[in-house]
Tab-separated table of C-alpha atoms in Angstrom:
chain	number	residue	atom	x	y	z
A	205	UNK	CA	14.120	-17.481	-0.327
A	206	UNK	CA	14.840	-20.467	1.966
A	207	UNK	CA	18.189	-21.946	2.492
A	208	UNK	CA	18.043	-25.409	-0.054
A	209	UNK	CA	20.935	-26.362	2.490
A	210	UNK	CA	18.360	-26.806	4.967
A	211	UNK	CA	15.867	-28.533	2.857
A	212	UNK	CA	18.463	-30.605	2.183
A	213	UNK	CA	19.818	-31.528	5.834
A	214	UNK	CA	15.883	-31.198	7.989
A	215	UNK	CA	13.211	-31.159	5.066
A	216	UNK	CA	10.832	-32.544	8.107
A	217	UNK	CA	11.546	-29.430	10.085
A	218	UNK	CA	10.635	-27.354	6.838
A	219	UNK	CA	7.548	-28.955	6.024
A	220	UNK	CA	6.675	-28.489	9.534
A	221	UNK	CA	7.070	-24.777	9.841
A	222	UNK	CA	5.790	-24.695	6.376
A	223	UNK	CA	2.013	-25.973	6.741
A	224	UNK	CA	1.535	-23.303	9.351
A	225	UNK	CA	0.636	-21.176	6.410
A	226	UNK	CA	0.262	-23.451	3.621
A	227	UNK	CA	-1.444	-26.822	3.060
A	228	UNK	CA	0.349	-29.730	3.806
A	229	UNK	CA	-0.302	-31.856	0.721
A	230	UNK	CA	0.710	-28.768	-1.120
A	231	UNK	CA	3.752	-28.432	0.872
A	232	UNK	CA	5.182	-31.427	0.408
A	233	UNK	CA	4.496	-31.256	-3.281
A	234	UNK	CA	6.703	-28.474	-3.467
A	235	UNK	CA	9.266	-30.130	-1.494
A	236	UNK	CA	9.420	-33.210	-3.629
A	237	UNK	CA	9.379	-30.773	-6.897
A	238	UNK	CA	12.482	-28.782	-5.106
A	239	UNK	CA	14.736	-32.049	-4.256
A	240	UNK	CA	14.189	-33.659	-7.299
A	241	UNK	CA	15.160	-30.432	-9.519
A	242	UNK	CA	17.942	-30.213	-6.735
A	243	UNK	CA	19.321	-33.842	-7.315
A	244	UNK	CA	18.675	-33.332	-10.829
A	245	UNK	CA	20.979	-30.147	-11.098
A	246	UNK	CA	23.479	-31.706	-8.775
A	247	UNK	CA	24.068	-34.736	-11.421
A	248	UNK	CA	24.213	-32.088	-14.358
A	249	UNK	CA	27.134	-30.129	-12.377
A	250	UNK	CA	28.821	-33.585	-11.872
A	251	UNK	CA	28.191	-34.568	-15.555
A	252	UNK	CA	29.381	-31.510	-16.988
A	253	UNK	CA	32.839	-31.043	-14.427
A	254	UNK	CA	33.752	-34.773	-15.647
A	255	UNK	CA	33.383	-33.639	-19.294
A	256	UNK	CA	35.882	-30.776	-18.469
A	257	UNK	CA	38.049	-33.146	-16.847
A	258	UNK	CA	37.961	-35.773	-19.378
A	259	UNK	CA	38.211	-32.950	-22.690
A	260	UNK	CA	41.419	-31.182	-20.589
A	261	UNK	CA	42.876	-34.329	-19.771
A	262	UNK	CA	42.540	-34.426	-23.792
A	263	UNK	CA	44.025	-31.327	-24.395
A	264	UNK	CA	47.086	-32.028	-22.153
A	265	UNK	CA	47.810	-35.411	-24.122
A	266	UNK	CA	47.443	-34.056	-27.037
A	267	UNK	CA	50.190	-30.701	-26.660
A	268	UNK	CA	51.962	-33.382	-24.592
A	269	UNK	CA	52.439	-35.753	-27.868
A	270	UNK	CA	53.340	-32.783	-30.209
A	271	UNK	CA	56.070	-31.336	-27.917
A	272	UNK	CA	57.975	-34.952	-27.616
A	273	UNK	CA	57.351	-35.369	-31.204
A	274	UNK	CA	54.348	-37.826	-31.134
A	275	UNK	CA	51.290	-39.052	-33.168
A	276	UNK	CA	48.867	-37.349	-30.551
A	277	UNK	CA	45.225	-39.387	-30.327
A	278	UNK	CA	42.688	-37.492	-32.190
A	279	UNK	CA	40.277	-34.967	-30.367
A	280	UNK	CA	36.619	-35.739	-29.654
A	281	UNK	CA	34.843	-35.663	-32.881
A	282	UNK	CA	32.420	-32.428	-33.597
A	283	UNK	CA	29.350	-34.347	-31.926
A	284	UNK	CA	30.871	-35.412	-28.497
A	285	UNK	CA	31.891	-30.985	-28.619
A	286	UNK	CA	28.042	-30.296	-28.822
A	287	UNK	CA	27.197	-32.295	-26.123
A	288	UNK	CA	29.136	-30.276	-23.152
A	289	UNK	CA	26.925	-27.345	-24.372
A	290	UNK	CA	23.450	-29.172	-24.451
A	291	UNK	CA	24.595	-30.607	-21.092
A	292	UNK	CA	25.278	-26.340	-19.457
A	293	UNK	CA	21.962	-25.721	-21.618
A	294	UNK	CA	19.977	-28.269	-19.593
A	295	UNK	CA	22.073	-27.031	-16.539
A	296	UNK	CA	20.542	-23.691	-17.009
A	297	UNK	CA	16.906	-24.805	-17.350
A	298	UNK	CA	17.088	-26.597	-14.241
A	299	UNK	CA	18.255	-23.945	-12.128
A	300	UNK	CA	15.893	-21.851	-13.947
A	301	UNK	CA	13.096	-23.798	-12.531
A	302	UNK	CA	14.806	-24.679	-9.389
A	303	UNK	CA	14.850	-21.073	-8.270
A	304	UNK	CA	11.315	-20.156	-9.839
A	305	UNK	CA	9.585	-23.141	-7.559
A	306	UNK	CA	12.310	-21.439	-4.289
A	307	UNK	CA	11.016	-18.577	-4.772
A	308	UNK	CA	7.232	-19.162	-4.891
A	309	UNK	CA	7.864	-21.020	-1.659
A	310	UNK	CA	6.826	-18.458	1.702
A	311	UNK	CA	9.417	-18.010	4.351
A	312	UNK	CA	9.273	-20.567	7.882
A	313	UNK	CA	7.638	-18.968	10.390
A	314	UNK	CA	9.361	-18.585	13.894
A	315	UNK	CA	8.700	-21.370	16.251
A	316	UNK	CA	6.622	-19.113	18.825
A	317	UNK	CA	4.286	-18.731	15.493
A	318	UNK	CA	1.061	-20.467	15.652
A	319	UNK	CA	-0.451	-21.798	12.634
A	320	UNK	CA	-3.887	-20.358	11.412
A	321	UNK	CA	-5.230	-16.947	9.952
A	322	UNK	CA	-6.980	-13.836	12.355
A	323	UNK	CA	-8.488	-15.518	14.430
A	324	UNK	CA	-5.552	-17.266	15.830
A	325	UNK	CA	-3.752	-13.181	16.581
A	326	UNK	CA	-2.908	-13.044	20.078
A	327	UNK	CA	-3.325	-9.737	21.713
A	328	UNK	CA	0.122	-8.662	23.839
A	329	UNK	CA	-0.465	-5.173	24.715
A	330	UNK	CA	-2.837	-2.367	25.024
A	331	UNK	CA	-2.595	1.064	25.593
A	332	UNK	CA	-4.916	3.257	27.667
A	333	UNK	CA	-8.970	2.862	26.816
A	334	UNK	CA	-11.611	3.327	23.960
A	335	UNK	CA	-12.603	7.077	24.473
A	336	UNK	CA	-16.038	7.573	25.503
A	337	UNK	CA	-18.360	9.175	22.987
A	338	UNK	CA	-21.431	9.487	23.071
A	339	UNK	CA	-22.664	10.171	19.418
A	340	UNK	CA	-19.816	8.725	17.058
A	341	UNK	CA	-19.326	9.934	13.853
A	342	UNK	CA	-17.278	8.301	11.620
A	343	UNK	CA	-14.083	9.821	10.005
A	344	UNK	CA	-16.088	10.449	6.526
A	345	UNK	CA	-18.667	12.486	7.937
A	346	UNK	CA	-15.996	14.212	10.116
A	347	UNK	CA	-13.849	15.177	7.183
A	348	UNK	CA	-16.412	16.604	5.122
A	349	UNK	CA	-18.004	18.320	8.265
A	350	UNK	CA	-14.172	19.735	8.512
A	351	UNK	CA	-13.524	20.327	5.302
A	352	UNK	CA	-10.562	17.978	5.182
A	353	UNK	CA	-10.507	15.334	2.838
A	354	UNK	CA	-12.168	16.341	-0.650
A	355	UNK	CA	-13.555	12.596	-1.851
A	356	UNK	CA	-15.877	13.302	-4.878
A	357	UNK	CA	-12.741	15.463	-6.274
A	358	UNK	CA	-10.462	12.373	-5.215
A	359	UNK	CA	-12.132	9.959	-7.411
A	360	UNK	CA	-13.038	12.576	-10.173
A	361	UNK	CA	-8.970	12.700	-10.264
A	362	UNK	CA	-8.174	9.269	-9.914
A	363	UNK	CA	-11.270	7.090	-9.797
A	364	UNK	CA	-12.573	5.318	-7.539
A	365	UNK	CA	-10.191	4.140	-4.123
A	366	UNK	CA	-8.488	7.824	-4.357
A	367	UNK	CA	-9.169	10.826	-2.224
A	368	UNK	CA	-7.623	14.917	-1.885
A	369	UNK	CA	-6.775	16.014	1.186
A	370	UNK	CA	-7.812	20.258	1.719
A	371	UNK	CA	-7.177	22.921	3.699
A	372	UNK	CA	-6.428	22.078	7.040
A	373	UNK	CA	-6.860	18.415	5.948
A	374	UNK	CA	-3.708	18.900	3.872
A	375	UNK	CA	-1.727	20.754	6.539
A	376	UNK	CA	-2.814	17.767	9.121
A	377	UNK	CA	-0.880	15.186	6.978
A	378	UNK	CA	1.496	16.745	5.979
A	379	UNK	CA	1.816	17.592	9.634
A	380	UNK	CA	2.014	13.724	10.615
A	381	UNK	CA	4.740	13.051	8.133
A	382	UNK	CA	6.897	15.623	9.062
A	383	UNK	CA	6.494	14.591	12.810
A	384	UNK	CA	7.276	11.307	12.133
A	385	UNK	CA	10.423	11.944	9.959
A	386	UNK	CA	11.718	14.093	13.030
A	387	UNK	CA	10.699	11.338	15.460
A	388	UNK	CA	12.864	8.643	13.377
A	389	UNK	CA	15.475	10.436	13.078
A	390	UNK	CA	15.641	11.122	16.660
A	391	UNK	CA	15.375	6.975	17.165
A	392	UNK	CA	19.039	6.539	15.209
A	393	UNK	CA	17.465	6.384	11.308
A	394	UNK	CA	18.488	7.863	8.312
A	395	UNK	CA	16.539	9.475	6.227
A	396	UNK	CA	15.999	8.346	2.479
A	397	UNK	CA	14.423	9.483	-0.275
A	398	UNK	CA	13.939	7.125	-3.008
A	399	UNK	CA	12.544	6.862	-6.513
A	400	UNK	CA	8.851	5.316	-6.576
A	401	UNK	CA	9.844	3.575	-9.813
A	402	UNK	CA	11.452	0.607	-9.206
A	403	UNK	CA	12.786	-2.182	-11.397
A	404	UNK	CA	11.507	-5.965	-11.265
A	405	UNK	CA	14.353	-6.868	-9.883
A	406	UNK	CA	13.337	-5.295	-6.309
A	407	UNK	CA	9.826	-6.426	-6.489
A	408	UNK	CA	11.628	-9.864	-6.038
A	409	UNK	CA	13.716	-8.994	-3.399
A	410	UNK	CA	11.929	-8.014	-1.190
A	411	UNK	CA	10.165	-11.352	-1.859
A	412	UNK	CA	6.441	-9.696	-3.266
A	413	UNK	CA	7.197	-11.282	-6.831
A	414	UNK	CA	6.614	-13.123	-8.309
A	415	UNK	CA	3.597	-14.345	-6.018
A	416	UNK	CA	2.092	-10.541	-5.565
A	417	UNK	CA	3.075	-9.684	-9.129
A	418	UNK	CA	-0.712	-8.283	-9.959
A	419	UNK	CA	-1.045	-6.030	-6.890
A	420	UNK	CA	1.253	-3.641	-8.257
A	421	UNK	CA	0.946	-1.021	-11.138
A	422	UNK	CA	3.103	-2.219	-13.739
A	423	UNK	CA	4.730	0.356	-16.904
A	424	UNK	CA	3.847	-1.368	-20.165
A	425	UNK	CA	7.010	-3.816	-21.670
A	426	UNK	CA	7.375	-1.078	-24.319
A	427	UNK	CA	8.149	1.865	-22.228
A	428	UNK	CA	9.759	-0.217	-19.523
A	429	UNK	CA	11.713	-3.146	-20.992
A	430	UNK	CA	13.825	-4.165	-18.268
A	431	UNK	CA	10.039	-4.365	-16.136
A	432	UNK	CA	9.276	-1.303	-14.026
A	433	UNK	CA	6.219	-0.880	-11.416
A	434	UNK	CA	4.790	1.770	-8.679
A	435	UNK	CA	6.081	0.841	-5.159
A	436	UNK	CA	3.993	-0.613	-3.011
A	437	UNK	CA	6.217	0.237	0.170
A	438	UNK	CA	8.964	1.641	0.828
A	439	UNK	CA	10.497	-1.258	2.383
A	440	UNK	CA	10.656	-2.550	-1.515
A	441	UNK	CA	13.078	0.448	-2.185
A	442	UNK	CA	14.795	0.254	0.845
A	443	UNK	CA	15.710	-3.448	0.776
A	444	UNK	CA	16.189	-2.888	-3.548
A	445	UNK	CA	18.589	-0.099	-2.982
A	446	UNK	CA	21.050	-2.698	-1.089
A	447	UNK	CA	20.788	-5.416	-3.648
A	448	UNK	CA	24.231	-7.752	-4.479
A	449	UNK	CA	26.306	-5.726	-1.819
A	450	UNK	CA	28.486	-6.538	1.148
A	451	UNK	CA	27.748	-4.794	4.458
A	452	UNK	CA	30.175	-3.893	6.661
A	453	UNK	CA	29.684	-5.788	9.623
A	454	UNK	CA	30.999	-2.709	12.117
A	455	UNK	CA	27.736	-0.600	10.934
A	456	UNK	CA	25.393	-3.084	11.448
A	457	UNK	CA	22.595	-2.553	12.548
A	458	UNK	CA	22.086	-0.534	9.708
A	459	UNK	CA	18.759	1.770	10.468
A	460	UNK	CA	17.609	3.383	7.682
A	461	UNK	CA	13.556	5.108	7.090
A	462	UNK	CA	12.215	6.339	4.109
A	463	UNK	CA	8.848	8.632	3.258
A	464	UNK	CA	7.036	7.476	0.084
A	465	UNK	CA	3.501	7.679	-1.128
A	466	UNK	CA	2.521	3.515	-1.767
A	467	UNK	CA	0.254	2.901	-4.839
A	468	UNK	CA	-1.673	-0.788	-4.636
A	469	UNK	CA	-4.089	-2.425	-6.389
A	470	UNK	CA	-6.393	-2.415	-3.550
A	471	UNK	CA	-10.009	-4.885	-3.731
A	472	UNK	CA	-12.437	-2.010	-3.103
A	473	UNK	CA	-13.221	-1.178	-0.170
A	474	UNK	CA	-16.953	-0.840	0.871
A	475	UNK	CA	-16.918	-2.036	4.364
A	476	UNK	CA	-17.356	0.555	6.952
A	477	UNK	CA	-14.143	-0.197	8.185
A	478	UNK	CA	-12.479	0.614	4.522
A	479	UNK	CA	-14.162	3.670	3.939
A	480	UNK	CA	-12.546	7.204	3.399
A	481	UNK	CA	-8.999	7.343	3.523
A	482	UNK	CA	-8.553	3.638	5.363
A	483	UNK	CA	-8.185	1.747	2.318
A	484	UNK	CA	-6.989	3.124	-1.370
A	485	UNK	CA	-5.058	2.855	-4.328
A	486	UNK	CA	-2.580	5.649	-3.053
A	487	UNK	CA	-1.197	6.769	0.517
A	488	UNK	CA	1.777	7.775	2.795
A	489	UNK	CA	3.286	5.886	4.412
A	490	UNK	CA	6.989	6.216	6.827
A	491	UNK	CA	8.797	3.175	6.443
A	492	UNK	CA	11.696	1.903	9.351
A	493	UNK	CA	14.143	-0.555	8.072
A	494	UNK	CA	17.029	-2.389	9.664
A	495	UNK	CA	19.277	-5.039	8.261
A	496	UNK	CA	21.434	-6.760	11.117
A	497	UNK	CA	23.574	-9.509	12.051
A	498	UNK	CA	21.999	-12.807	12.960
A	499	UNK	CA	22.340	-12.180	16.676
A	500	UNK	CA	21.400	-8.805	16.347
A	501	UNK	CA	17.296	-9.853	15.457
A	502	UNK	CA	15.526	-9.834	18.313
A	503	UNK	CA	16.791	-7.345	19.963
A	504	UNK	CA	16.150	-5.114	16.726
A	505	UNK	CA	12.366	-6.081	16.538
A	506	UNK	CA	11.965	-5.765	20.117
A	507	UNK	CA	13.235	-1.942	20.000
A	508	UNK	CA	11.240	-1.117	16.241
A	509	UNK	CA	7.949	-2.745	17.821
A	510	UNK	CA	8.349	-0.290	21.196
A	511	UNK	CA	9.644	2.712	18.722
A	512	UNK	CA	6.274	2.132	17.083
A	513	UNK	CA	4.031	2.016	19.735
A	514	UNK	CA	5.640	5.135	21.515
A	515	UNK	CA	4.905	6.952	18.301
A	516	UNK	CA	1.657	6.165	18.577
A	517	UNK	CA	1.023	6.839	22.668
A	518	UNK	CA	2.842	10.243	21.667
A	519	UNK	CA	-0.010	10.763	19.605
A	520	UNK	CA	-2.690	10.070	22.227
A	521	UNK	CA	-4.353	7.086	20.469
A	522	UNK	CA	-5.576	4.080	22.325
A	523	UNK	CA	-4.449	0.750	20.767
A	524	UNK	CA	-3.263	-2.268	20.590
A	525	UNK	CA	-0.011	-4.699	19.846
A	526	UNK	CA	-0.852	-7.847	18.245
A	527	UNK	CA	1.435	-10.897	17.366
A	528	UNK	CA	0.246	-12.408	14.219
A	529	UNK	CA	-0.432	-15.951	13.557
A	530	UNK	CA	1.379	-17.544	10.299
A	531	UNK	CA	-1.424	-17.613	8.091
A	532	UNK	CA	-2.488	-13.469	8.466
A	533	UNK	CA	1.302	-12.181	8.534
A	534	UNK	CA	3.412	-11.833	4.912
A	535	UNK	CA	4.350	-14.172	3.490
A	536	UNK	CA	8.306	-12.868	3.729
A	537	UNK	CA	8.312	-12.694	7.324
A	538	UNK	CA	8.837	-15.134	10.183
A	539	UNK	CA	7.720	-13.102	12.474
A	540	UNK	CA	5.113	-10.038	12.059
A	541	UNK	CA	3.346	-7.467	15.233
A	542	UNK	CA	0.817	-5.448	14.489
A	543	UNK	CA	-0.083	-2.151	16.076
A	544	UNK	CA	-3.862	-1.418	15.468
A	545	UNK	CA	-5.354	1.815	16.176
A	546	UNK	CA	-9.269	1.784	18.019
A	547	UNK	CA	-12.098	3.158	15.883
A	548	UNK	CA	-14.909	4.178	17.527
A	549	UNK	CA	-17.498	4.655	14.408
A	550	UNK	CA	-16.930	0.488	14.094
A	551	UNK	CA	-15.655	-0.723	17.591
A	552	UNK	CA	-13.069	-2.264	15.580
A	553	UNK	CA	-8.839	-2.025	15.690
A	554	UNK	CA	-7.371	-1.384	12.492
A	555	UNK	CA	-3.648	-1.811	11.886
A	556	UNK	CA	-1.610	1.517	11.500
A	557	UNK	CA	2.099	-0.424	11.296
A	558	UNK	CA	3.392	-4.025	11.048
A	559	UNK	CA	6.646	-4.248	12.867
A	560	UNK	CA	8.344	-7.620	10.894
A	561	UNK	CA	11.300	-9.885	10.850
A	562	UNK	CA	12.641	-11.523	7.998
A	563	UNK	CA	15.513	-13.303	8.640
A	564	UNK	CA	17.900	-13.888	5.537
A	565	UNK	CA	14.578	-14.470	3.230
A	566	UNK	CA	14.844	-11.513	1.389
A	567	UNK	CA	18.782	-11.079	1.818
A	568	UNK	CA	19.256	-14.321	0.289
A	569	UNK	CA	16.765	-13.034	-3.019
A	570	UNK	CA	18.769	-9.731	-2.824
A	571	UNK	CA	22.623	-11.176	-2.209
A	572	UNK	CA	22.590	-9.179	1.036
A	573	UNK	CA	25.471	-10.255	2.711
A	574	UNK	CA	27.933	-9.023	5.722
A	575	UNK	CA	31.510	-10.963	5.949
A	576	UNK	CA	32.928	-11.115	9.323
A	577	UNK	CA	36.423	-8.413	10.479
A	578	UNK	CA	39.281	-10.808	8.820
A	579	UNK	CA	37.299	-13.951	7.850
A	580	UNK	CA	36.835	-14.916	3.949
A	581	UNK	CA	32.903	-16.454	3.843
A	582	UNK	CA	30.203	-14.455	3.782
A	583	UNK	CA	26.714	-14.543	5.535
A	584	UNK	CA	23.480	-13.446	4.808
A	585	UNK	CA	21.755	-10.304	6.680
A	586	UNK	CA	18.616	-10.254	8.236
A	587	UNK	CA	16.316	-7.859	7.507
A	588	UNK	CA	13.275	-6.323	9.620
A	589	UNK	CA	10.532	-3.165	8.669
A	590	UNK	CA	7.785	-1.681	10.284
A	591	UNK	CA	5.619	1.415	9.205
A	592	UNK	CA	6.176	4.258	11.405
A	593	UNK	CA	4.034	5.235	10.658
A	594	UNK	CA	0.613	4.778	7.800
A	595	UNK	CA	-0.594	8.068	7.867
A	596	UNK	CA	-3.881	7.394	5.573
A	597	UNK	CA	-4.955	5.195	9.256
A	598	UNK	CA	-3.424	7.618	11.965
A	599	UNK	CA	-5.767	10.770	10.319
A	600	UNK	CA	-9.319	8.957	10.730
A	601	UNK	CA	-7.885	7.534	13.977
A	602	UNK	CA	-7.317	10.917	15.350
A	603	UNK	CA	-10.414	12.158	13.526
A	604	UNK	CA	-12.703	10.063	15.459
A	605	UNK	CA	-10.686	9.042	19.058
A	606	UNK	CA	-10.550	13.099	19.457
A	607	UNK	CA	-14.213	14.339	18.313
A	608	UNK	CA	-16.036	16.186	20.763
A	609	UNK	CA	-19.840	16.728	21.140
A	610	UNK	CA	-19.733	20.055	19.628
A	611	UNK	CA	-18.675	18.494	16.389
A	612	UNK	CA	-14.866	19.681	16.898
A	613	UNK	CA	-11.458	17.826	16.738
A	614	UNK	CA	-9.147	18.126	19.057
A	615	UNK	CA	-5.566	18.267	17.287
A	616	UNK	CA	-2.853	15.837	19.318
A	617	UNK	CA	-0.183	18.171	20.832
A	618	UNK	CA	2.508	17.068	19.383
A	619	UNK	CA	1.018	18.520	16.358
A	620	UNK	CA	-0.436	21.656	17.292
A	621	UNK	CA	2.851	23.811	16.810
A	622	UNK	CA	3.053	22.584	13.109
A	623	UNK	CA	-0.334	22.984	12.634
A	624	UNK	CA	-0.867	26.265	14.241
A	625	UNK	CA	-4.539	25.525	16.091
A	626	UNK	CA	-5.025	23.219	19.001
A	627	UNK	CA	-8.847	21.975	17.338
A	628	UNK	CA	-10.130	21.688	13.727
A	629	UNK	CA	-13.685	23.406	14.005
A	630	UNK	CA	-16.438	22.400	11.185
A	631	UNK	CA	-16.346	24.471	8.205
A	632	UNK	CA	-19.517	27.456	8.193
């Protein structure tokens, strides 16, 4: 959520920053909605704090006449009572609203953020080169081939956007997330396990409600009456799980990963590029999380992004670092990079992590605050995630960067001791 002090003090600035991602006529719209709700709760609190004043100013008259023996004035009658709690009624509404129209509002991009969607990505880095191949196949026909990935069974199970991982399939990703759990925890994170149910309350948090409400399975109102859903990331547990608390400002940077399956209501994905195990309704995912001090920002992304990418040149995998432009990045982020994996079958990149900064956005939804050694006021966190990694992307990746003519995988080796075999051969 933004700061309404801001909005207040630079609402130019705001706006500015703003219709890099959303239309300007719709912008300001919003802005004049937010004010006016602002001024309008502003005049309520100064209403209702004179009424207090005036009624205790009252009260002290009145005990005042009794003790030196005095007529006191009468009290306000019965209707002038009502009115102090129709005013803190109205009160409520407004700030009801107020924070409903905040909160539908995306965060400000960071100033080196260009405005625009995809095409306006800017390309940073690259690591090593497309393999050459002379007869690509594509991860689907290479997981069948290797008796990896079970799809028919996958949708018989779940319908369609679901798959099963078999045999060696199985091993390989399970494999990947144990490497990557080791790997983090080598990089200074600690390990968490959380629940995949999660209340409401974390869903707007972490700043996906109430905008992304319907890409998330929801438990019916009956069974969950406080509002429950699937997580969609792990960074929506993470971030949840620190909710209305204080951090202690000597820990900070706090570094903290988690390994979840993520369940999405995903548009189906037909596209070459979406089929097999790129796009679904369910998939693992390792998610890095840090909240920090103000200062603390960029240097945090700038170490998560290169954590990433070594993870990801460990594995052998040529790819790419982009730096999103405001349109394409989430709308909770000011800043987003994107590591994108090469696959051959589509001479396309596809994105295996997003490395983002948050600033306070999502603290200020979640109350995440630090106060400094000795000092009274508190301050807002920033937060930053990245996925280190998607597995569901790294396993086609590998599938079709390491094929050989012979029809044959070549396992990276920093997974062949966990998965016992240096190659996956096709199944006879």
């Amino acid at each position: 959520m933004l700061d309404m002090e801001l909005i207040r003090k630079d609402r130019e600035a705001v706006a500015t920053a703003l219709a890099k991602r959303l239309d300007p006529a719709e912008v300001n719209r919003a802005l004049d909605e937010i004010q006016r709700l602002d001024q309008e709760r502003r005049a309520l609190i100064t209403e209702i704090d004179a009424e207090r004043q005036r009624r205790k100013a009252e009260a002290r008259a009145y005990a005042q006449a009794k003790r030196a023996g005095r007529e006191p004035e009468p009290v306000a009658p019965e209707a002038e009572r009502k009115q102090l709690a129709e005013l803190e009624s109205q009160l409520d509404e407004v700030q009801s609203r107020l924070r409903t129209t905040m909160s539908e509002l995306p965060n400000l991009p960071a100033d080196d953020i260009v405005g625009g969607g995809k095409e306006a990505n800017r390309v940073i880095r690259t690591f090593g080169e497309p393999p050459a191949i002379e007869q690509v196949r594509d991860h689907v026909e290479l997981s069948r081939a290797l008796g990896l990935v079970d799809h028919e069974r996958g949708v018989k199970l779940g319908g369609s956007g679901f798959w099963m991982y078999t045999g060696l399939g199985a091993r390989l990703e399970w494999a990947l997330v144990n490497w990557l759990i080791e790997q983090n925890i080598k990089a200074g994170y600690e390990f968490l396990l959380p629940p995949h149910l999660l209340l409401d309350t974390a869903g707007f948090a972490a700043g996906q409600f109430p905008k992304f409400y319907d890409d998330v399975y929801h438990l019916d109102r009956q069974s969950a009456p406080r509002g429950q859903f699937l997580l969609p990331t792990a960074e929506t547990a993470i971030l949840g799980a620190y909710q209305d608390e204080i951090l202690e400002t000597a820990k900070l940077p706090l570094k903290v990963f988690a390994y979840t399956p993520c369940y999405r209501r995903e548009a189906a994905g037909s596209h070459s590029d979406e089929r097999g195990t790129v796009r679904g309704h369910q998939f693992n995912k390792v998610e890095i999380f840090q909240f920090t001090l103000p200062e603390q920002a960029d240097t945090a992304l700038a170490e998560m992004v290169a954590h990433v990418e070594s993870l990801v040149e460990a594995l052998g995998l040529h790819h790419q670092t982009s730096l999103l432009a405001a349109g394409d990045a989430s709308a909770a982020m000011r800043k987003t990079l994107d590591i994108e994996v090469w696959m051959p079958s589509t001479g396309k990149y596809k994105e295996v992590s997003s490395v983002s900064w948050g600033g306070d956005y999502q603290a200020r939804r979640a109350a995440i605050r630090y106060r400094e050694p000795g000092g009274k006021q508190t301050r807002f966190v920033h937060t930053l995630n990245g996925s280190a990694l998607a597995t569901s992307r790294l396993f086609p990746a590998i599938l079709e960067q390491f094929q050989q003519p012979d029809g044959s995988v070549l396992v990276p080796e920093v997974l062949r001791d966990k998965l016992g075999t240096d190659r996956l051969t096709p199944v006879r």
